[in-house]
CSV table of C-alpha atoms in Angstrom, one decimal:
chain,number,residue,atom,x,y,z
A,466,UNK,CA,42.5,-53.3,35.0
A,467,UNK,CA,41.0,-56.5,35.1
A,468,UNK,CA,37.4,-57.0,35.7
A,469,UNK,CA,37.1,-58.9,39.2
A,470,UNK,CA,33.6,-61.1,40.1
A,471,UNK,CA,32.1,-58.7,43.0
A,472,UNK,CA,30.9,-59.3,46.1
A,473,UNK,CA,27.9,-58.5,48.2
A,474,UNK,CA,26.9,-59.2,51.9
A,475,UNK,CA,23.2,-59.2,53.0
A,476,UNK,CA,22.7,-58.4,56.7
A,477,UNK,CA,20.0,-57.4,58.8
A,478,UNK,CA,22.3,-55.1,60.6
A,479,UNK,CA,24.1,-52.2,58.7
A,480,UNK,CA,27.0,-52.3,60.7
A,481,UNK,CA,27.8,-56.0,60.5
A,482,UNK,CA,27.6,-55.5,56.8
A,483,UNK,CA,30.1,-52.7,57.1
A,484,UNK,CA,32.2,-54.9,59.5
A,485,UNK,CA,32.2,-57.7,57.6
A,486,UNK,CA,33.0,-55.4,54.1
A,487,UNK,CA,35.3,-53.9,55.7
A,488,UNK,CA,37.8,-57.1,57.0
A,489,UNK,CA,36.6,-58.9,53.2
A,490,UNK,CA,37.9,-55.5,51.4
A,491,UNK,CA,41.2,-55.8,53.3
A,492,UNK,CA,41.8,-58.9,52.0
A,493,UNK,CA,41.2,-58.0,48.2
A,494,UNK,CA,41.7,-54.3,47.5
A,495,UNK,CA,40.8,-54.4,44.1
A,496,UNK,CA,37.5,-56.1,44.7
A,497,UNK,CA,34.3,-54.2,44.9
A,498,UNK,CA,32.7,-55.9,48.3
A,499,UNK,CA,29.5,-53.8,48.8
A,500,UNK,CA,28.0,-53.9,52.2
A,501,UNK,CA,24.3,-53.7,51.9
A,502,UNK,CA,22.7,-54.1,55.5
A,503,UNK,CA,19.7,-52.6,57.7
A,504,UNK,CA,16.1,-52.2,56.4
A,505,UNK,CA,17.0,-48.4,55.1
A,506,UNK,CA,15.4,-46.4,57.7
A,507,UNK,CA,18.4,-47.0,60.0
A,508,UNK,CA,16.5,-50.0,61.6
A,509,UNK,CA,17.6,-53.9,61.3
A,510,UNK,CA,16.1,-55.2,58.6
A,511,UNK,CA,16.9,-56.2,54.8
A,512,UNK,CA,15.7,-53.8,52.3
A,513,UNK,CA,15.2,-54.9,48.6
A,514,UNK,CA,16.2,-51.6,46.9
A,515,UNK,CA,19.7,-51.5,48.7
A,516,UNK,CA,20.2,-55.0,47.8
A,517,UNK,CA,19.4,-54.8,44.1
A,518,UNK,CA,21.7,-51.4,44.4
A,519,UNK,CA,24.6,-53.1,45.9
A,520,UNK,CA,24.5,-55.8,43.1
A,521,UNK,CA,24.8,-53.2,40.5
A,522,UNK,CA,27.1,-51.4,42.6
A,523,UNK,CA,29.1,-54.7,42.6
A,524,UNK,CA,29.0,-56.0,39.3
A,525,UNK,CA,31.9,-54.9,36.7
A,526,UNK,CA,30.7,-57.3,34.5
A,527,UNK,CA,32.2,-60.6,36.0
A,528,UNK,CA,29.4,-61.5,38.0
A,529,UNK,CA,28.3,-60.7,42.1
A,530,UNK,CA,28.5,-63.4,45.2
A,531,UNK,CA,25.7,-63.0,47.4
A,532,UNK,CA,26.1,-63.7,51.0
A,533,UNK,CA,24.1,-63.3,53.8
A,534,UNK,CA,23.1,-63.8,57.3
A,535,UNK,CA,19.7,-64.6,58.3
A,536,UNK,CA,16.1,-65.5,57.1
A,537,UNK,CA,14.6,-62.9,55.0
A,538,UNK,CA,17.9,-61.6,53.9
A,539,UNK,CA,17.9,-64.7,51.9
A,540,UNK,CA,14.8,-64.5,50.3
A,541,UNK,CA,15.7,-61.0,49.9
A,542,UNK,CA,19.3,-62.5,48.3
A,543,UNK,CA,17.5,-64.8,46.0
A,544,UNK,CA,14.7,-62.5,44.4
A,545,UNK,CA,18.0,-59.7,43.2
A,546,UNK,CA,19.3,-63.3,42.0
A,547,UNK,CA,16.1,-64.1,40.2
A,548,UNK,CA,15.7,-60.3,39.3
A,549,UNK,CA,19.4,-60.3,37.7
A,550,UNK,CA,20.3,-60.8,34.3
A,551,UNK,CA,20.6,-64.8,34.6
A,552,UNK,CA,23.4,-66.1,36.3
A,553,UNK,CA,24.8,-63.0,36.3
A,554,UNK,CA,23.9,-62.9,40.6
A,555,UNK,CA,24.9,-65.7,42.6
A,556,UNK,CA,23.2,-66.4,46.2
A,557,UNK,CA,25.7,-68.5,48.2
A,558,UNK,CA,24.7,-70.3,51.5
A,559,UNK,CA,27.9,-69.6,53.9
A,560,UNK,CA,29.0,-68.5,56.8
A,561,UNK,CA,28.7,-64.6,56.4
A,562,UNK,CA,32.3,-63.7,58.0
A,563,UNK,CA,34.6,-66.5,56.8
A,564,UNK,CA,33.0,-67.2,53.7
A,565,UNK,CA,33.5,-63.2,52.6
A,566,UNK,CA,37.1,-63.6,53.4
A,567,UNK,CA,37.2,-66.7,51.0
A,568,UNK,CA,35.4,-65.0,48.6
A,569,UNK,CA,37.0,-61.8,48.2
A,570,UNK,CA,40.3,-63.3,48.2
A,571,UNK,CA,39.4,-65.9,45.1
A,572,UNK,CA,38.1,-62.8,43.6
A,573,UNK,CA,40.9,-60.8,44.1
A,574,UNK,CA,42.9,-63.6,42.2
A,575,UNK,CA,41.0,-63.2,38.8
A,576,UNK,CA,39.1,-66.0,39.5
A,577,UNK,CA,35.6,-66.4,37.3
A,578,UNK,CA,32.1,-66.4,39.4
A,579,UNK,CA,31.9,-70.1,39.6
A,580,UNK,CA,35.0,-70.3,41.5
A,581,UNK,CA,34.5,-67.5,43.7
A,582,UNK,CA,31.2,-68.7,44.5
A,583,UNK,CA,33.0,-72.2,45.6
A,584,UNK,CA,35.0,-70.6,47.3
A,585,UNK,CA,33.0,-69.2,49.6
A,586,UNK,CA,30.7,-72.2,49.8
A,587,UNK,CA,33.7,-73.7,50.5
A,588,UNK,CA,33.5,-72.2,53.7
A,589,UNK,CA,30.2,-73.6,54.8
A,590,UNK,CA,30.7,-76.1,57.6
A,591,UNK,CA,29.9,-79.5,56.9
A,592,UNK,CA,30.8,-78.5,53.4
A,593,UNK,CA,32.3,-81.2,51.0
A,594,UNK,CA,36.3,-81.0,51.3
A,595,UNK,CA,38.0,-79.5,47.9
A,596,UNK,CA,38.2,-82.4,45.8
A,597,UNK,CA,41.5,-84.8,46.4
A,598,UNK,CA,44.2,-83.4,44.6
A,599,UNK,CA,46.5,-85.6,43.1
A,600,UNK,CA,49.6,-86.6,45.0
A,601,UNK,CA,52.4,-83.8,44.1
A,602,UNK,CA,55.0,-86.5,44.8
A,603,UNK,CA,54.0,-87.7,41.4
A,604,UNK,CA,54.8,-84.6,40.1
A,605,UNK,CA,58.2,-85.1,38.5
A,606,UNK,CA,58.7,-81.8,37.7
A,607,UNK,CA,57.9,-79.6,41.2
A,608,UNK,CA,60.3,-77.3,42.6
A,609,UNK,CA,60.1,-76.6,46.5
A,610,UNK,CA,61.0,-74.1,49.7
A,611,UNK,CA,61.2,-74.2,52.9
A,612,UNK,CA,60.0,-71.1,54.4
A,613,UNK,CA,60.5,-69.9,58.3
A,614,UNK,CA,57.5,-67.7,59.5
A,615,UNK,CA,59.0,-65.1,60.7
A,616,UNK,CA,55.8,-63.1,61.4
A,617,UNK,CA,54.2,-63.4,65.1
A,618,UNK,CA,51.0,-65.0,64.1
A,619,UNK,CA,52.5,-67.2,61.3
A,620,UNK,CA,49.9,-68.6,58.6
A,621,UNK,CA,46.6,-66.4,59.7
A,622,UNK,CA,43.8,-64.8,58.0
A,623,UNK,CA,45.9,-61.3,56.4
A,624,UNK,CA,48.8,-63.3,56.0
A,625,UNK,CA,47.5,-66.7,54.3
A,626,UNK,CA,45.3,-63.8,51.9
A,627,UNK,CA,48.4,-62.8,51.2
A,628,UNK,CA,49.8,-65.6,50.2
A,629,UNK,CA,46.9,-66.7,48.5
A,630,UNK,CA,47.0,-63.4,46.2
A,631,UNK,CA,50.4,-63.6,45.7
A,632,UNK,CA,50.2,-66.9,43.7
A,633,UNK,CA,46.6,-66.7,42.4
A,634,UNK,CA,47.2,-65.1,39.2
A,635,UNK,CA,50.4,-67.6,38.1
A,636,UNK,CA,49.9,-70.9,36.4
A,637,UNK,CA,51.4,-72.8,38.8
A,638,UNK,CA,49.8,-75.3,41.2
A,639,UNK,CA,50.9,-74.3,44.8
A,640,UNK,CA,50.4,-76.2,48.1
A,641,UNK,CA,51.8,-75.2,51.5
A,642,UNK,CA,52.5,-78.5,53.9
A,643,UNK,CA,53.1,-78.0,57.3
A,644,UNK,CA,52.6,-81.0,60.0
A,645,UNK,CA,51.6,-83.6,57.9
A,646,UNK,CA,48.9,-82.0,56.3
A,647,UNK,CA,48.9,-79.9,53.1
A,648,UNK,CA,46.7,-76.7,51.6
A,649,UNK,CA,45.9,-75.1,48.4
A,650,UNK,CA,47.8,-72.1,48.5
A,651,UNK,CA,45.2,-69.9,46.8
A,652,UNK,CA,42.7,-71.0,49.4
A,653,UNK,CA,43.0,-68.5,52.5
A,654,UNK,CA,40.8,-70.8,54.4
A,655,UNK,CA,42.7,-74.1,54.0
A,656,UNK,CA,46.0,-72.0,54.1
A,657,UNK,CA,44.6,-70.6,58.0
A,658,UNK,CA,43.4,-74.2,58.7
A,659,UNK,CA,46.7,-75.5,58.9
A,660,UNK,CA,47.2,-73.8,62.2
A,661,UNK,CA,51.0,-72.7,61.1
A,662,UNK,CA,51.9,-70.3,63.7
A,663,UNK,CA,55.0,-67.5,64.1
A,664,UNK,CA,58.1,-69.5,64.1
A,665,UNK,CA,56.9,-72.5,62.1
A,666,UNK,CA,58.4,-74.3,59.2
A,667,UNK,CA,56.8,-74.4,56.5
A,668,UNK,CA,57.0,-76.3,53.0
A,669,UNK,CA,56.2,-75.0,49.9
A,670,UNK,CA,55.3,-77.2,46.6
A,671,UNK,CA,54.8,-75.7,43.2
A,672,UNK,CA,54.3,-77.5,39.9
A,673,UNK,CA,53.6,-75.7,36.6
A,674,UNK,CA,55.4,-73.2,34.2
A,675,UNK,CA,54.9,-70.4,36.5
A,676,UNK,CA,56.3,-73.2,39.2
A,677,UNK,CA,59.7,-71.1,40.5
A,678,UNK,CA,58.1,-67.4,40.0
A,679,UNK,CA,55.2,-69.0,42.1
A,680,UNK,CA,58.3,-70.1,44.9
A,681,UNK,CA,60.0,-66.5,44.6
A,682,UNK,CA,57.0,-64.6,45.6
A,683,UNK,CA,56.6,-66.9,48.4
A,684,UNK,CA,60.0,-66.4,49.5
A,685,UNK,CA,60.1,-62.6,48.8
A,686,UNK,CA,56.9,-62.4,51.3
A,687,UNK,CA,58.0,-64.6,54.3
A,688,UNK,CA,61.0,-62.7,53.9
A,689,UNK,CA,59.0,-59.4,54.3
A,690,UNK,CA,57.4,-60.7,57.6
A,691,UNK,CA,54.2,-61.2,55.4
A,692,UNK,CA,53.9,-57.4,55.8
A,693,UNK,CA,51.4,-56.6,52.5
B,374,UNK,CA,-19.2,-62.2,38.3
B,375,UNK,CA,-15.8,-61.2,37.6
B,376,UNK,CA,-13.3,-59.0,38.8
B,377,UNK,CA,-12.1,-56.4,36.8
B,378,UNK,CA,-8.8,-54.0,37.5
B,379,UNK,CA,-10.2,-51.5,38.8
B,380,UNK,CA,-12.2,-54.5,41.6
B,381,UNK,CA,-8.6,-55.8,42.2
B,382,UNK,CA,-7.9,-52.2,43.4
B,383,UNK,CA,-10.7,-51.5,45.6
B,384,UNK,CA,-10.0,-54.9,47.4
B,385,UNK,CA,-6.5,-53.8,48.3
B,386,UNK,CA,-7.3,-50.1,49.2
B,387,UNK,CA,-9.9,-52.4,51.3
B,388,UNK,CA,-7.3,-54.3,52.6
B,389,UNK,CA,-4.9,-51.4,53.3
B,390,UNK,CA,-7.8,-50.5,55.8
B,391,UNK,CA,-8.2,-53.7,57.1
B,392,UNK,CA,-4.6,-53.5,58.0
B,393,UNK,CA,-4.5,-50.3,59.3
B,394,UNK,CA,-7.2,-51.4,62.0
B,395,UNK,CA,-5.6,-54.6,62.9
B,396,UNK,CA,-1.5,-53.3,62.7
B,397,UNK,CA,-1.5,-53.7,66.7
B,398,UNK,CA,-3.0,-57.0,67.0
B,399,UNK,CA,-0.8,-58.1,64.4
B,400,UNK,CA,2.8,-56.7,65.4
B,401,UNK,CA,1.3,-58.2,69.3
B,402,UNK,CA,1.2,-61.8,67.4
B,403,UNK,CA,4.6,-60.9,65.8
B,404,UNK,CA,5.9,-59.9,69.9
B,405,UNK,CA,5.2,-62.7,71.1
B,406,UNK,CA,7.2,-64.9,68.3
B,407,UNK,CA,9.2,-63.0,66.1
B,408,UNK,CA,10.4,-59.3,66.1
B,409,UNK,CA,7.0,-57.6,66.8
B,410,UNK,CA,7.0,-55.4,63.7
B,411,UNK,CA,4.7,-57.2,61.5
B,412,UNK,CA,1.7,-55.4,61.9
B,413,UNK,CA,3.6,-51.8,60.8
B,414,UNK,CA,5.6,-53.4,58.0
B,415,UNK,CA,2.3,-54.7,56.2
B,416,UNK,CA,0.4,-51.3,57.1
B,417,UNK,CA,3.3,-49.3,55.8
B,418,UNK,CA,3.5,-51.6,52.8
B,419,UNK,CA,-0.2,-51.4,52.0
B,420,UNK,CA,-0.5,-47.9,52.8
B,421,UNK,CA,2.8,-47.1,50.0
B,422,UNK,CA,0.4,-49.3,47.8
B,423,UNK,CA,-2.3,-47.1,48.4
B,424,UNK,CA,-0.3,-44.0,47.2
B,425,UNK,CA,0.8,-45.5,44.2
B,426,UNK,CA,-3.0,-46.3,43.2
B,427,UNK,CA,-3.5,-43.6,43.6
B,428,UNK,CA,-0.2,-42.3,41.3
B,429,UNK,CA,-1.1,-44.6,38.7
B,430,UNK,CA,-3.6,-47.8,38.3
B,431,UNK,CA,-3.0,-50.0,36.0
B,432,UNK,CA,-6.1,-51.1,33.7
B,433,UNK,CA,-5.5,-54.8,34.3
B,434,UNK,CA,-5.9,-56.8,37.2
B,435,UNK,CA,-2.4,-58.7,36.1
B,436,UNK,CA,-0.9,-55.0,36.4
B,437,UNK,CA,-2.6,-54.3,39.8
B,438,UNK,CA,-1.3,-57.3,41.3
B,439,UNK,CA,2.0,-56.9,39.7
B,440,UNK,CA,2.1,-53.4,41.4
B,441,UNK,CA,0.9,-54.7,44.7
B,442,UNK,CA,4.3,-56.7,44.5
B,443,UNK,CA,6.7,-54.7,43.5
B,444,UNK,CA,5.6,-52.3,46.5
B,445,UNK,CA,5.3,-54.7,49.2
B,446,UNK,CA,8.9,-56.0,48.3
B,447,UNK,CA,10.4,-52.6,48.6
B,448,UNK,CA,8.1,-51.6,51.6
B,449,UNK,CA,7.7,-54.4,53.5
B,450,UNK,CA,10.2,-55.1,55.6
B,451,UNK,CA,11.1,-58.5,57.1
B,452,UNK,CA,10.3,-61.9,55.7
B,453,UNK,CA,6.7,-61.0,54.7
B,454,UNK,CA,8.0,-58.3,52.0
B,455,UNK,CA,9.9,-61.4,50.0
B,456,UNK,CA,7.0,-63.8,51.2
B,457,UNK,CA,3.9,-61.5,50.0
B,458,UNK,CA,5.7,-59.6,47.2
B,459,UNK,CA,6.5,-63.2,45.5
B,460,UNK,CA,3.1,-64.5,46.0
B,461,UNK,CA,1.4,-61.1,44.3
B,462,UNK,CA,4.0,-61.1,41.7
B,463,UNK,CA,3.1,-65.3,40.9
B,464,UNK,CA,-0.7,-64.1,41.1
B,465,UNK,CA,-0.1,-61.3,38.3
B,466,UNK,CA,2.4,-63.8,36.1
B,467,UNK,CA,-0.6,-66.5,36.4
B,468,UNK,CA,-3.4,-63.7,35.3
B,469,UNK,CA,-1.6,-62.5,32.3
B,470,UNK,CA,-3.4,-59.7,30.5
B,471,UNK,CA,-7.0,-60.8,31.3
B,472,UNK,CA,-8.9,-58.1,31.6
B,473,UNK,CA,-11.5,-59.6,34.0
B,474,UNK,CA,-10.6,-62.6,36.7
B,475,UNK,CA,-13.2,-65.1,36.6
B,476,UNK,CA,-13.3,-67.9,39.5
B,477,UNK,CA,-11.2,-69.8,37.4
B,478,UNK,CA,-8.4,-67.2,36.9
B,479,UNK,CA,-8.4,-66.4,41.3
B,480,UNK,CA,-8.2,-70.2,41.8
B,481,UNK,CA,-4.7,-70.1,39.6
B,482,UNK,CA,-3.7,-66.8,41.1
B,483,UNK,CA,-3.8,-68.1,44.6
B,484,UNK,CA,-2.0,-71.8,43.5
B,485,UNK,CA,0.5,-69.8,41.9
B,486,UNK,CA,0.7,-67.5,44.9
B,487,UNK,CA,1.4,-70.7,47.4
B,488,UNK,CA,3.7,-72.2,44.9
B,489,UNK,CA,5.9,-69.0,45.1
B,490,UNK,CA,5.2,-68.3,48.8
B,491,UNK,CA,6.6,-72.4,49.2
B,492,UNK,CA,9.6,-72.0,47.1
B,493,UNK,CA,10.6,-68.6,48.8
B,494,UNK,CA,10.3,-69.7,52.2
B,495,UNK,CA,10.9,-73.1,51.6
B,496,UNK,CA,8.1,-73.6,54.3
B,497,UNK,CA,5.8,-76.8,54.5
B,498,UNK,CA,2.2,-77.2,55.8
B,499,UNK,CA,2.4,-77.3,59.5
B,500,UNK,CA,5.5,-75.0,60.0
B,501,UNK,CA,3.6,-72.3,61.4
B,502,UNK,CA,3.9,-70.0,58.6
B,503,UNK,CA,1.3,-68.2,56.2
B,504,UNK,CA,1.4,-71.3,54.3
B,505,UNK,CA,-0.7,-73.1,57.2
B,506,UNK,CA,-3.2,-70.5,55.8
B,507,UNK,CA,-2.7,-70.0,52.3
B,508,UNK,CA,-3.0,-74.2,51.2
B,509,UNK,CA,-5.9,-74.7,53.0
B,510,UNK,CA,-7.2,-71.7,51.0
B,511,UNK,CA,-5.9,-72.5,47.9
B,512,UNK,CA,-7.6,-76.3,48.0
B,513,UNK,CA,-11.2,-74.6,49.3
B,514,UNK,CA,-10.4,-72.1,46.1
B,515,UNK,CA,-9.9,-74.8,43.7
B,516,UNK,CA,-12.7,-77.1,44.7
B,517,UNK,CA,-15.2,-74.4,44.8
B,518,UNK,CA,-14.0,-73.4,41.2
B,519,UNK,CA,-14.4,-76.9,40.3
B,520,UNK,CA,-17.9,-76.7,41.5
B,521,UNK,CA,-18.7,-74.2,39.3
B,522,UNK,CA,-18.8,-71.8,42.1
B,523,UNK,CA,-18.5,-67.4,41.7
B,524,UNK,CA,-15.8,-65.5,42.7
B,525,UNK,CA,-17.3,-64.2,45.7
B,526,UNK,CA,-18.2,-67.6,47.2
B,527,UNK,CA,-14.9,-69.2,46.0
B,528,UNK,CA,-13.0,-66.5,48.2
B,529,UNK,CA,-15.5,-67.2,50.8
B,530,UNK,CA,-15.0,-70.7,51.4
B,531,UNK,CA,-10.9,-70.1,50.8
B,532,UNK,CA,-11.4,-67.1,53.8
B,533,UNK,CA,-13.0,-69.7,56.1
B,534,UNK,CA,-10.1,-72.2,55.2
B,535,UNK,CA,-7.4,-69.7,55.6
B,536,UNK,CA,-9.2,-68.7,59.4
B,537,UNK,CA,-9.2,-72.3,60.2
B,538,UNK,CA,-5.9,-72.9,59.1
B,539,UNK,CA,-4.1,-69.5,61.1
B,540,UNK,CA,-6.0,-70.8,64.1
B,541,UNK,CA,-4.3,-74.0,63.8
B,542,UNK,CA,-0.9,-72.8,64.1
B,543,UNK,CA,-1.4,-72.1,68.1
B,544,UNK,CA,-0.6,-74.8,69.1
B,545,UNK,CA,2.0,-75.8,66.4
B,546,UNK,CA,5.9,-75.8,66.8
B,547,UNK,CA,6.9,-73.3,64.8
B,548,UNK,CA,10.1,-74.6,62.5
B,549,UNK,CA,10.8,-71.8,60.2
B,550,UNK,CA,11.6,-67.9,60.6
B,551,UNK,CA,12.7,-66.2,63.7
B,552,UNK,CA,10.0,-68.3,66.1
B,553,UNK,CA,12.0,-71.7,65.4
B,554,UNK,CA,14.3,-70.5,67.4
B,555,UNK,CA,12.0,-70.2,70.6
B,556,UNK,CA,11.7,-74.2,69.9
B,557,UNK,CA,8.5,-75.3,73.3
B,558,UNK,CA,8.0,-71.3,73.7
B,559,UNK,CA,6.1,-70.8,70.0
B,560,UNK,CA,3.7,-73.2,70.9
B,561,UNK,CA,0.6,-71.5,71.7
B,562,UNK,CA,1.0,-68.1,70.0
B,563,UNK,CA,-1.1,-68.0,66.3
B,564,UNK,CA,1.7,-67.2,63.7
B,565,UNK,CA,1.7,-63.8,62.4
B,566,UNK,CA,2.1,-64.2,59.1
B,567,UNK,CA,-1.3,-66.8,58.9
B,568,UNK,CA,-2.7,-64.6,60.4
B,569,UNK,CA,-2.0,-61.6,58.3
B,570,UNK,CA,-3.1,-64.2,55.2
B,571,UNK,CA,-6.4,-65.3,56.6
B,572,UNK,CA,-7.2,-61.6,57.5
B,573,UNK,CA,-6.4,-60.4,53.5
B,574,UNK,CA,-8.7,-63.2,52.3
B,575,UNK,CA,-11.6,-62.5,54.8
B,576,UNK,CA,-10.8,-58.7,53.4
B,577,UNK,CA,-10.8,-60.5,49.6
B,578,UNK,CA,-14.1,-61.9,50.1
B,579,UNK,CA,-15.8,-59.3,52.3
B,580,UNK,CA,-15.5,-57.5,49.4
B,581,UNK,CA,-16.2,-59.3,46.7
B,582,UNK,CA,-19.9,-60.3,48.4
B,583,UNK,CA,-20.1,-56.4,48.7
B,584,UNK,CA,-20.3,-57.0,52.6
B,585,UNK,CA,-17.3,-54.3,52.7
């Protein structure tokens, strides 16, 4: 098995760690996302013992995202960081719930802690747009679908994870297009912010050697109601 | 005079008292503003530190501090555990292995302290936090060591800073930590966590001048 970058969500509350672990961990089975919340005693609160222990806890050897919600559980975030075998532990500023669904699912791809931590900075509002991505109309070589979602809630959160997983791992470059905008396939976030709902059309774009296996996945999922 | 490790541990058995008597008044401050547990999380952090004095002092001041931080951050819980265990934990890197602090030495430990409590917090002057406290402290610190000044009067005249400075954080607008979100409603409560400073240095210097 490969070793994924783990994750690990700071909260003052235990639960809303769990929570939050819980709907990130669905997304990303083989990723170790490690709730550390509450101040140990069963109060709110950060603690800096189960914090440390969750980044251990987390770390197979690729690295650990740090998220978090409030206040001290940053400061809390950022001495583990400081504490960690350098650059090992990464603190990112985003929001807790949508940026541990980003996360999880670019770690859940393979990708390396730089990435993962994009990812879920990616999620940040007000946060830069991914960088322009050249025009795939250029792209002489790309092989496209047209995919019906058959599914009733058409591109949303388990569904575009899915997606996103499915083509993560390939060397192909993926985009879904639907009403005149276009997303990253491996990014669950962009993939959701397309707004493609049950019953849409949707388009499908893949450049690369691993172009058509990239296309048949796809395919194989839509026609599986997007049911993981 | 100079401080040696085993002064740096009676000043913070000293201030595990100190705390102990003022853990109402504080968590009151911390009511009005914040969560309200202020004064227990610095009693049960100093008391733990206590203990582990007791467990096992180290023979250098460095080491005391550097075990005053490592407890607070795992006993102290809300801001103040990453705020205070940072600041001890800059004091003990500044100290190195001296084996005595002169006024010198407490001037750098409490500039590094601010310099860590600043880039933890990311807190200015005038945000109603500790550092409304801690700079002026650190300045009176510095000058007096300039001066030529002891220990005893340095953390005398960087006490009566750090009073002055808590005081002035009534009637501030607090802009960091859970109070910025009360926006108009912090403004006339002292912040808890100046107040919590000014209240170790008075402990500090009450000590060192043998008045405690």
């Amino acid at each position: 098995m490969t070793t994924r970058v783990g994750l690990v969500l700071v909260s003052h509350s235990k639960r809303l760690a769990e929570g939050v672990a819980e709907l990130a961990a669905q997304m990303a089975p083989d990723v170790a996302v490690i709730a550390a919340g509450g101040d140990g005693d069963g109060g709110l609160g950060t603690d800096y013992a189960i914090v440390a222990g969750a980044a251990v806890e987390a770390d197979s050897g690729a690295g650990v995202v740090v998220l978090y919600d409030l206040g001290s559980a940053r400061m809390v975030a950022d001495m583990v960081a400081e504490d960690a075998e350098e650059g090992q532990v990464v603190v990112v500023d985003a929001p807790l719930v949508e940026g541990a669904v980003a996360a999880a699912v670019s770690a859940q791809g393979g990708a390396g802690l730089a990435v993962v931590a994009r990812a879920a900075g990616g999620a940040a509002p007000g946060a830069p747009n991914p960088p322009a991505r050249p025009s795939l109309r250029l792209v002489t070589n790309a092989s496209r679908l047209d995919v019906v979602l058959t599914n009733e809630v058409g591109l949303h959160a388990r569904p575009s994870a899915l997606l996103a997983r499915t083509v993560a791992g390939l060397d192909a470059d993926v985009v879904v297009r639907f009403g005149g905008e276009e997303a990253d396939a491996t990014s669950v976030l962009a993939l959701m912010a397309l707004g493609a709902r049950g019953g849409a059309h949707i388009e499908v774009v893949a450049s690369g050697k691993d172009a058509d296996e990239a296309l048949r996945r796809v395919e194989e999922l839509a026609e599986r109601g997007f049911d993981g | 005079m100079a401080c040696s490790a085993h002064g740096v541990a009676v000043v913070m058995r000293a201030a595990s008292q100190m705390l102990e008597e003022h853990r109402v008044e504080l968590s009151t401050l911390d009511r009005e503003i914040g969560d309200g547990d202020h004064g227990e999380n610095m009693n049960r952090g100093f008391g733990a530190l206590v203990a582990a004095l007791e467990r096992d002092a180290p023979d250098s001041p460095g080491g005391v501090l550097k075990l005053v931080a490592t407890t607070l951050i795992s006993k102290v819980g809300g801001a103040a555990g990453p705020l205070y265990g940072t600041a001890f934990l800059r004091a003990a890197t500044a100290v190195k292995d001296a084996s005595e602090l002169d006024a010198g030495l407490v001037a750098k430990a409490l500039r590094a302290a601010l310099d860590g409590v600043i880039a933890r917090g990311k807190a200015e002057r005038g945000d109603k936090t500790m550092v409304d406290a801690l700079l002026p402290a650190v300045q009176a610190a510095e000058e007096a060591a300039e001066r030529g000044e002891d220990v005893p009067v340095l953390l005398r005249v960087a006490a009566d800073a750090a009073a002055e400075g808590a005081d002035s954080t009534v009637l501030v607008l607090a802009r960091k930590g859970r109070a910025s979100y009360l926006g108009e409603r912090s403004i006339g409560h002292m912040d808890p966590g100046a107040r919590s400073t000014a209240l170790l240095l008075r402990t500090f210097a009450d000590v060192a001048s043998g008045a405690r």
